[in-house]
Amino acid sequence: EQASLRMEASRLLAQTERRARQLATSTEVSQIASSILDLNFLLPRIVDLIRESFYYDHVQIFLMDNDDEFADLRASTGDAGRQLLAIKHKLARGSASVIGQVTAQGEPIVAFDTADARVVHRPNPYLPNTRSEMAIPLKLKGRVVGALDVQSNQPNAFDDDDVNVLTTLAGQISVAIDNAQLFQESSRRANEMSFLFAVTSRAAAADTLQGALQNVADELRDSLEALSVSIYLPQVFVDAEENQFQVLQPIALSGSDQPLTELSEIRLDAPQSLIATAANGRRAMIINNVDTETRYWSVMSGARSAVIVPLSSGAQLIGLIAMESEAHNAYDNDTLTLLRTLSGTLSAIIQNQQLLEQVQQSNAQLRELDRLKSDFLANMSHELRTPLNSIIGFSRVILKGIDGPLTEMQEQDLSTIYNSGLHLLNLINDILDQAKIAAGKMDLQFDYFEMKAVIDGVRSIGIGLVKDKPIDIYVDLAPGLPPVFGDEFRTRQILLNLVSNAAKFTREGSINISVYPVFDEESGRKMVRTDVTDSGIGIAEADLPLLFEAFRQVDSSLTRTAGGTGLGLPIAKSLLEMQGGRMLVSSRVNVGSTFSVLMPLEQTEAEKKKTTDSLGDGDNYASMVTTAARRVTGMLTPTETQETEYQARPPMHIKRQILIIEDSPDMVDQFRRALGREGFDIYAASLPLEAEAMVGGLHPTLVLMDVNFSNGQGWSILEKMKNREDMSDIPVVIVSLSQEIDKAMTMGAFRFVKRPFMPEDIVEAVRAAEQESRINRILIIDDQPDSVRLLQQLLDENGSYRVFSANSGMDGIALVARRRPDLVILDLRMPEMDGFAVVKELRNNPETATIPILIVTGDSLNPQERERLTNLNVLYKSEISTESYRMFLEGVRAYLDSKN
């Protein structure tokens, strides 16, 4: 009895200790399951723990595959376990094995003695000593996901307690597997999202479609460790028989240095191509072994497997991705799913990039068309202005009676021609201004100016516009008006347009011009407001928005009666807004209209920066442009013109030189004594060669010579001087005993003094010759003969000048070198060598660098062109052709006065 009690006590103790180990193992399994989420680490740790805690000979865990057909060995203990894992041991679900039955039935199964033929058991050569085996199903949500298998080298090693304990552990293992799988799925999804984000980010970072797809190919190859990735886009071609066919054209390749041109295009109607089949069917394909697939041609020679994924949007084929690996069976359904997920995003990226490139191409074409339009308008403006300038200029010359008296009928006809030419020139200027504003190339010259001077000029012109109508023009200027900031010339143009419109559409009554300071609430700035109010026909409220649309007229019938292009108000409004101002309008039909111009008093910081950026290098250039604008519009006095334009030019020494060509020393002494008090620098030449060399090199103010010099060679010297352009302007005073006075004067001598002479005779002749030498020589360089003729007539009419011309830049430079003019009047727009090149050539030559240059052109200049003409006055041919031609003459005189 005592022995029985001791035995029972021992059994109970062993049972208690075993239960304690079971509880400890269960607790430890729970801890491991909560701390390890990677099945590759979790499952081996669990089987080792169970084997150590329960003294089993072998423990292993199986998990069902994706198809739920086989139980794959995932963890196994000991050397036998490592060998079984190495051969990827697996057992079919429902097979004649403990694992097969457990995974099929979902209930624990115990093989008490494997030697009993009635027991379900499959012998394992790696575990030859197994005598008993027990397997517990691993279940998740009622589904068998695997099995826990324990084995012993003793028969009947398992009882109900083992079943209960392992069932509890199996439940914990199932939860741990579920957590690990969820974690793996989350990690996989995160990796996929990161991968998709990386691919799409690299694609979006490229500027072109090809660059985007090349980035995609590189990212796919790096992320998926592929051998090569190639991307194709569909293209439509036409064969020689005008039949259309579609091909997949390679657009990106990663993994190979071969150019894309060496990658074959794939016709979609090629039945022998697996890529064409995949593209036509919009169906992704996996090629586990490319060596056995004859319909696929590898991009890389080392490729062993491949995956093909079409990119589509609805039924439309967008592209195709082909990815290769150097391993067999490298791609599975996970890869395919990932690429399919990516295909939707890539399709959208490709379509967006294609649309973007189409838009960019369209924009580039539109910009090119706009440039061609602007160039066409500029060229047409130049081509139209040139003959118009001649029409206007010569008709004005004839009207002034320069070419002879006119009959009353002729004067009326010429007046019609002159006025029509001015009207047409104004229309051309409006069209060109509108083109410049639309292209953002309108050049404004900003400065402070007084509105009173502008209003006075506009009113004087307005009086001429209404001289045939019963209309009065009134001006009301508020006292103490501050200066406004803007472009004075363009502001005058704006107000003149408003007054012209008021005169055009007012039959009788008045036009009131009111100027007063205001605070503009919309802009928050102090401004000067100018109201132009008329008592004309007025404008309907519904038509007010149409006023500022280019080429639109509110009432075309009125426009046909009064004239106009519909550009005046849009140009005026744009010019005003470019100066930081605003235009307002109010009107009532049959009552009248009021157009208001608001001009700012100063520049904002944004406008200052914009002005500086547009004009170039700082205040000096802005001041130069402003001065040039004021000079053209007549605001500078001649003295002010001289100071601003020539302050950078060094003062010139006035040369007074006399060359005496005489072989008699006594005569040279007589000349020196007679001229000694006149302040001339006197040089003498006694040999013919010496005389010719000194005339050409010295280029004296005048020459005194005897035609009988050196046995009559004076005649030859006189002839050579008058036949050479660089000497023909030098006055020659002949002092001789010869009686051939007429011959000398015919050959070009300025004065003939007979010997013997009185000293005062020589002094008087020299003074007259010096005065003759001071007649300014003006060179006109222009390729338009009519323009040259017009300028010559203006100069001849208003002064005494020696005017000569050249019809090209090269000829002009040659004439400057030979004749050394006092002023060069230069046209900018010439073929071959334009005016800019002429200016550069003359300024780079020290001998011609100080010769003044007056630019006269038919086209307006942009800031860059003005900068190239620093310190040069610019006058427009259209200004010469109108009453403002006086500015041209004043500019000529100012240049010549500065030189003298």
CSV table of N, CA and C in Angstrom, one decimal, residues 267-377:
chain,number,residue,atom,x,y,z
A,267,ARG,N,5.4,43.9,-85.3
A,267,ARG,CA,4.1,44.2,-86.0
A,267,ARG,C,3.0,43.5,-85.2
A,268,LEU,N,2.0,44.2,-85.0
A,268,LEU,CA,0.9,43.5,-84.2
A,268,LEU,C,0.1,42.5,-85.0
A,269,ASP,N,0.3,42.5,-86.3
A,269,ASP,CA,-0.4,41.5,-87.1
A,269,ASP,C,0.5,40.3,-87.4
A,270,ALA,N,1.6,40.1,-86.6
A,270,ALA,CA,2.5,39.0,-86.7
A,270,ALA,C,2.0,37.9,-85.8
A,271,PRO,N,1.5,36.8,-86.4
A,271,PRO,CA,0.9,35.7,-85.5
A,271,PRO,C,2.0,34.9,-84.8
A,272,GLN,N,3.2,34.9,-85.3
A,272,GLN,CA,4.3,34.1,-84.7
A,272,GLN,C,4.9,34.8,-83.5
A,273,SER,N,4.5,36.0,-83.2
A,273,SER,CA,5.1,36.8,-82.1
A,273,SER,C,4.2,36.7,-80.8
A,274,LEU,N,4.8,36.2,-79.7
A,274,LEU,CA,4.1,36.1,-78.5
A,274,LEU,C,3.7,37.5,-77.9
A,275,ILE,N,4.6,38.5,-78.1
A,275,ILE,CA,4.4,39.8,-77.7
A,275,ILE,C,3.2,40.4,-78.4
A,276,ALA,N,3.1,40.2,-79.7
A,276,ALA,CA,2.0,40.7,-80.5
A,276,ALA,C,0.7,40.0,-80.0
A,277,THR,N,0.8,38.7,-79.7
A,277,THR,CA,-0.4,38.0,-79.2
A,277,THR,C,-0.9,38.6,-77.8
A,278,ALA,N,0.1,38.9,-77.0
A,278,ALA,CA,-0.2,39.4,-75.7
A,278,ALA,C,-0.8,40.8,-75.8
A,279,ALA,N,-0.3,41.6,-76.8
A,279,ALA,CA,-0.7,43.0,-77.0
A,279,ALA,C,-2.1,43.0,-77.6
A,280,ASN,N,-2.4,42.1,-78.6
A,280,ASN,CA,-3.7,42.1,-79.2
A,280,ASN,C,-4.8,41.6,-78.3
A,281,GLY,N,-4.4,40.7,-77.4
A,281,GLY,CA,-5.4,40.1,-76.5
A,281,GLY,C,-5.5,40.9,-75.2
A,282,ARG,N,-4.6,41.9,-75.0
A,282,ARG,CA,-4.5,42.7,-73.8
A,282,ARG,C,-4.4,41.7,-72.6
A,283,ARG,N,-3.5,40.7,-72.8
A,283,ARG,CA,-3.4,39.6,-71.7
A,283,ARG,C,-2.0,39.4,-71.3
A,284,ALA,N,-1.7,39.5,-70.0
A,284,ALA,CA,-0.3,39.3,-69.5
A,284,ALA,C,0.1,37.9,-69.6
A,285,MET,N,1.4,37.6,-69.8
A,285,MET,CA,1.9,36.3,-69.9
A,285,MET,C,3.2,36.1,-69.2
A,286,ILE,N,3.3,34.9,-68.6
A,286,ILE,CA,4.6,34.5,-67.9
A,286,ILE,C,5.2,33.4,-68.8
A,287,ILE,N,6.5,33.6,-69.1
A,287,ILE,CA,7.3,32.6,-69.8
A,287,ILE,C,8.3,32.0,-68.8
A,288,ASN,N,8.1,30.8,-68.4
A,288,ASN,CA,9.0,30.2,-67.4
A,288,ASN,C,10.3,29.8,-68.0
A,289,ASN,N,10.3,29.4,-69.2
A,289,ASN,CA,11.5,29.0,-69.9
A,289,ASN,C,11.5,29.5,-71.3
A,290,VAL,N,12.3,30.5,-71.6
A,290,VAL,CA,12.2,31.1,-73.0
A,290,VAL,C,12.9,30.2,-74.0
A,291,ASP,N,13.7,29.2,-73.5
A,291,ASP,CA,14.3,28.3,-74.5
A,291,ASP,C,13.3,27.4,-75.2
A,292,THR,N,12.2,27.2,-74.5
A,292,THR,CA,11.2,26.3,-75.1
A,292,THR,C,10.1,27.0,-75.8
A,293,GLU,N,10.1,28.4,-75.7
A,293,GLU,CA,9.1,29.2,-76.3
A,293,GLU,C,9.6,29.8,-77.6
A,294,THR,N,9.2,29.2,-78.7
A,294,THR,CA,9.7,29.7,-80.0
A,294,THR,C,9.1,31.0,-80.5
A,295,ARG,N,8.0,31.4,-79.9
A,295,ARG,CA,7.3,32.6,-80.3
A,295,ARG,C,7.9,33.9,-79.6
A,296,TYR,N,8.8,33.7,-78.8
A,296,TYR,CA,9.4,34.8,-78.0
A,296,TYR,C,10.9,35.0,-78.4
A,297,TRP,N,11.2,36.2,-78.8
A,297,TRP,CA,12.7,36.4,-79.1
A,297,TRP,C,13.2,37.3,-77.9
A,298,SER,N,14.2,36.7,-77.3
A,298,SER,CA,14.8,37.4,-76.1
A,298,SER,C,15.6,38.7,-76.5
A,299,VAL,N,15.5,39.7,-75.6
A,299,VAL,CA,16.3,40.9,-75.8
A,299,VAL,C,17.7,40.6,-75.4
A,300,MET,N,17.9,39.9,-74.3
A,300,MET,CA,19.3,39.6,-73.8
A,300,MET,C,19.5,38.1,-74.1
A,301,SER,N,20.8,37.8,-74.4
A,301,SER,CA,21.1,36.4,-74.7
A,301,SER,C,21.1,35.5,-73.5
A,302,GLY,N,21.2,36.1,-72.3
A,302,GLY,CA,21.2,35.3,-71.1
A,302,GLY,C,19.9,35.1,-70.5
A,303,ALA,N,18.8,35.6,-71.1
A,303,ALA,CA,17.5,35.5,-70.6
A,303,ALA,C,17.0,34.0,-70.5
A,304,ARG,N,16.4,33.7,-69.4
A,304,ARG,CA,15.9,32.3,-69.2
A,304,ARG,C,14.4,32.3,-68.9
A,305,SER,N,13.8,33.4,-68.5
A,305,SER,CA,12.4,33.5,-68.2
A,305,SER,C,12.0,35.0,-68.5
A,306,ALA,N,10.7,35.2,-68.7
A,306,ALA,CA,10.2,36.5,-69.0
A,306,ALA,C,8.8,36.7,-68.6
A,307,VAL,N,8.4,38.0,-68.5
A,307,VAL,CA,7.0,38.3,-68.3
A,307,VAL,C,6.6,39.4,-69.2
A,308,ILE,N,5.4,39.3,-69.8
A,308,ILE,CA,4.9,40.3,-70.7
A,308,ILE,C,3.6,40.9,-70.2
A,309,VAL,N,3.6,42.3,-70.1
A,309,VAL,CA,2.4,42.9,-69.5
A,309,VAL,C,2.0,44.0,-70.4
A,310,PRO,N,0.8,43.9,-71.1
A,310,PRO,CA,0.3,45.0,-71.9
A,310,PRO,C,-0.2,46.2,-71.0
A,311,LEU,N,-0.1,47.4,-71.6
A,311,LEU,CA,-0.6,48.6,-70.9
A,311,LEU,C,-1.8,49.1,-71.7
A,312,SER,N,-2.9,49.2,-71.1
A,312,SER,CA,-4.1,49.5,-71.8
A,312,SER,C,-5.0,50.5,-71.0
A,313,SER,N,-5.8,51.2,-71.8
A,313,SER,CA,-6.8,52.1,-71.2
A,313,SER,C,-8.1,51.7,-71.8
A,314,GLY,N,-9.0,51.0,-71.2
A,314,GLY,CA,-10.2,50.5,-71.8
A,314,GLY,C,-9.8,49.5,-72.9
A,315,ALA,N,-10.3,49.7,-74.1
A,315,ALA,CA,-9.9,48.8,-75.2
A,315,ALA,C,-8.7,49.3,-75.9
A,316,GLN,N,-8.2,50.4,-75.6
A,316,GLN,CA,-7.0,51.0,-76.3
A,316,GLN,C,-5.7,50.5,-75.8
A,317,LEU,N,-4.9,50.1,-76.7
A,317,LEU,CA,-3.5,49.6,-76.3
A,317,LEU,C,-2.6,50.8,-76.2
A,318,ILE,N,-2.0,51.0,-75.0
A,318,ILE,CA,-1.2,52.2,-74.7
A,318,ILE,C,0.3,51.8,-74.9
A,319,GLY,N,0.6,50.6,-74.5
A,319,GLY,CA,2.1,50.2,-74.6
A,319,GLY,C,2.2,48.8,-74.1
A,320,LEU,N,3.5,48.4,-73.9
A,320,LEU,CA,3.7,47.0,-73.4
A,320,LEU,C,5.1,47.0,-72.7
A,321,ILE,N,5.1,46.2,-71.6
A,321,ILE,CA,6.4,46.0,-70.9
A,321,ILE,C,6.8,44.5,-71.0
A,322,ALA,N,8.0,44.3,-71.4
A,322,ALA,CA,8.6,43.0,-71.4
A,322,ALA,C,9.8,43.0,-70.5
A,323,MET,N,9.8,42.0,-69.5
A,323,MET,CA,10.9,42.0,-68.5
A,323,MET,C,11.5,40.6,-68.5
A,324,GLU,N,12.8,40.5,-68.5
A,324,GLU,CA,13.5,39.2,-68.6
A,324,GLU,C,14.3,39.0,-67.3
A,325,SER,N,14.6,37.7,-67.0
A,325,SER,CA,15.4,37.3,-65.9
A,325,SER,C,16.4,36.2,-66.4
A,326,GLU,N,17.5,36.1,-65.7
A,326,GLU,CA,18.5,35.1,-66.1
A,326,GLU,C,18.3,33.8,-65.4
A,327,ALA,N,17.1,33.7,-64.6
A,327,ALA,CA,16.8,32.4,-63.9
A,327,ALA,C,15.5,31.9,-64.5
A,328,HIS,N,15.4,30.6,-64.5
A,328,HIS,CA,14.1,29.9,-64.9
A,328,HIS,C,13.1,30.2,-63.8
A,329,ASN,N,11.8,30.2,-64.2
A,329,ASN,CA,10.7,30.4,-63.3
A,329,ASN,C,10.8,31.5,-62.3
A,330,ALA,N,11.4,32.6,-62.9
A,330,ALA,CA,11.7,33.8,-62.0
A,330,ALA,C,10.4,34.6,-61.6
A,331,TYR,N,9.4,34.4,-62.4
A,331,TYR,CA,8.2,35.3,-62.2
A,331,TYR,C,7.0,34.4,-61.8
A,332,ASP,N,6.2,34.9,-60.9
A,332,ASP,CA,5.0,34.2,-60.4
A,332,ASP,C,3.8,35.2,-60.5
A,333,ASN,N,2.7,34.7,-59.9
A,333,ASN,CA,1.5,35.5,-59.9
A,333,ASN,C,1.7,36.8,-59.2
A,334,ASP,N,2.5,36.8,-58.1
A,334,ASP,CA,2.7,38.0,-57.3
A,334,ASP,C,3.3,39.1,-58.2
A,335,THR,N,4.3,38.7,-59.0
A,335,THR,CA,5.0,39.7,-59.9
A,335,THR,C,4.0,40.2,-61.0
A,336,LEU,N,3.2,39.2,-61.5
A,336,LEU,CA,2.2,39.6,-62.5
A,336,LEU,C,1.2,40.6,-61.9
A,337,THR,N,0.7,40.3,-60.7
A,337,THR,CA,-0.2,41.2,-60.0
A,337,THR,C,0.3,42.6,-59.8
A,338,LEU,N,1.6,42.6,-59.4
A,338,LEU,CA,2.3,43.9,-59.2
A,338,LEU,C,2.4,44.7,-60.5
A,339,LEU,N,2.8,44.0,-61.6
A,339,LEU,CA,2.9,44.7,-62.8
A,339,LEU,C,1.6,45.1,-63.4
A,340,ARG,N,0.5,44.3,-63.2
A,340,ARG,CA,-0.8,44.7,-63.6
A,340,ARG,C,-1.3,45.9,-62.8
A,341,THR,N,-1.0,46.0,-61.5
A,341,THR,CA,-1.3,47.2,-60.8
A,341,THR,C,-0.6,48.4,-61.3
A,342,LEU,N,0.7,48.2,-61.7
A,342,LEU,CA,1.5,49.3,-62.2
A,342,LEU,C,1.0,49.7,-63.6
A,343,SER,N,0.4,48.8,-64.3
A,343,SER,CA,0.1,49.1,-65.7
A,343,SER,C,-1.0,50.2,-65.8
A,344,GLY,N,-1.9,50.2,-64.9
A,344,GLY,CA,-2.9,51.3,-64.9
A,344,GLY,C,-2.3,52.7,-64.7
A,345,THR,N,-1.4,52.8,-63.7
A,345,THR,CA,-0.8,54.0,-63.5
A,345,THR,C,0.1,54.4,-64.7
A,346,LEU,N,0.9,53.5,-65.2
A,346,LEU,CA,1.7,53.8,-66.3
A,346,LEU,C,0.9,54.2,-67.6
A,347,SER,N,-0.2,53.5,-67.8
A,347,SER,CA,-1.0,53.9,-68.9
A,347,SER,C,-1.5,55.4,-68.8
A,348,ALA,N,-1.9,55.8,-67.6
A,348,ALA,CA,-2.3,57.1,-67.4
A,348,ALA,C,-1.1,58.1,-67.6
A,349,ILE,N,0.1,57.7,-67.1
A,349,ILE,CA,1.2,58.6,-67.2
A,349,ILE,C,1.6,58.8,-68.7
A,350,ILE,N,1.5,57.6,-69.5
A,350,ILE,CA,1.9,57.7,-70.9
A,350,ILE,C,0.9,58.6,-71.6
A,351,GLN,N,-0.4,58.4,-71.3
A,351,GLN,CA,-1.4,59.2,-72.0
A,351,GLN,C,-1.3,60.7,-71.7
A,352,ASN,N,-1.0,61.0,-70.4
A,352,ASN,CA,-0.9,62.4,-70.0
A,352,ASN,C,0.3,63.0,-70.6
A,353,GLN,N,1.5,62.2,-70.6
A,353,GLN,CA,2.7,62.8,-71.2
A,353,GLN,C,2.5,63.0,-72.7
A,354,GLN,N,1.8,62.0,-73.4
A,354,GLN,CA,1.5,62.2,-74.8
A,354,GLN,C,0.7,63.5,-75.1
A,355,LEU,N,-0.3,63.6,-74.2
A,355,LEU,CA,-1.2,64.8,-74.4
A,355,LEU,C,-0.4,66.1,-74.1
A,356,LEU,N,0.5,66.0,-73.0
A,356,LEU,CA,1.3,67.2,-72.7
A,356,LEU,C,2.2,67.5,-73.9
A,357,GLU,N,2.9,66.5,-74.5
A,357,GLU,CA,3.8,66.8,-75.6
A,357,GLU,C,3.0,67.3,-76.8
A,358,GLN,N,1.8,66.8,-77.0
A,358,GLN,CA,1.0,67.3,-78.1
A,358,GLN,C,0.6,68.8,-77.8
A,359,VAL,N,0.3,69.1,-76.5
A,359,VAL,CA,0.0,70.5,-76.2
A,359,VAL,C,1.2,71.4,-76.4
A,360,GLN,N,2.4,70.9,-75.9
A,360,GLN,CA,3.6,71.6,-76.0
A,360,GLN,C,4.0,71.8,-77.5
A,361,GLN,N,3.8,70.8,-78.3
A,361,GLN,CA,4.0,70.9,-79.7
A,361,GLN,C,3.1,71.9,-80.3
A,362,SER,N,1.8,71.9,-79.9
A,362,SER,CA,0.9,72.8,-80.4
A,362,SER,C,1.2,74.3,-80.0
A,363,ASN,N,1.6,74.4,-78.7
A,363,ASN,CA,2.0,75.7,-78.2
A,363,ASN,C,3.3,76.2,-79.0
A,364,ALA,N,4.2,75.3,-79.2
A,364,ALA,CA,5.4,75.7,-80.0
A,364,ALA,C,5.0,76.2,-81.4
A,365,GLN,N,4.1,75.4,-82.0
A,365,GLN,CA,3.6,75.8,-83.3
A,365,GLN,C,2.9,77.2,-83.3
A,366,LEU,N,2.1,77.3,-82.2
A,366,LEU,CA,1.4,78.6,-82.1
A,366,LEU,C,2.4,79.8,-81.9
A,367,ARG,N,3.4,79.5,-81.0
A,367,ARG,CA,4.4,80.5,-80.8
A,367,ARG,C,5.2,80.8,-82.1
A,368,GLU,N,5.4,79.8,-82.9
A,368,GLU,CA,6.1,80.0,-84.1
A,368,GLU,C,5.2,80.8,-85.1
A,369,LEU,N,3.9,80.4,-85.1
A,369,LEU,CA,3.0,81.2,-85.9
A,369,LEU,C,2.9,82.6,-85.5
A,370,ASP,N,2.9,82.8,-84.1
A,370,ASP,CA,2.8,84.2,-83.6
A,370,ASP,C,4.1,85.0,-84.0
A,371,ARG,N,5.2,84.3,-83.9
A,371,ARG,CA,6.5,84.9,-84.3
A,371,ARG,C,6.5,85.3,-85.8
A,372,LEU,N,6.0,84.3,-86.6
A,372,LEU,CA,6.0,84.6,-88.0
A,372,LEU,C,5.0,85.7,-88.3
A,373,LYS,N,3.9,85.7,-87.5
A,373,LYS,CA,2.9,86.8,-87.7
A,373,LYS,C,3.6,88.2,-87.4
A,374,SER,N,4.3,88.2,-86.2
A,374,SER,CA,4.9,89.4,-85.8
A,374,SER,C,6.0,89.8,-86.8
A,375,ASP,N,6.8,88.9,-87.3
A,375,ASP,CA,7.8,89.2,-88.3
A,375,ASP,C,7.2,89.7,-89.5
A,376,PHE,N,6.0,89.0,-89.9
A,376,PHE,CA,5.4,89.5,-91.1
A,376,PHE,C,4.8,90.9,-91.0
A,377,LEU,N,4.2,91.2,-89.8
A,377,LEU,CA,3.7,92.5,-89.6
A,377,LEU,C,4.8,93.5,-89.6
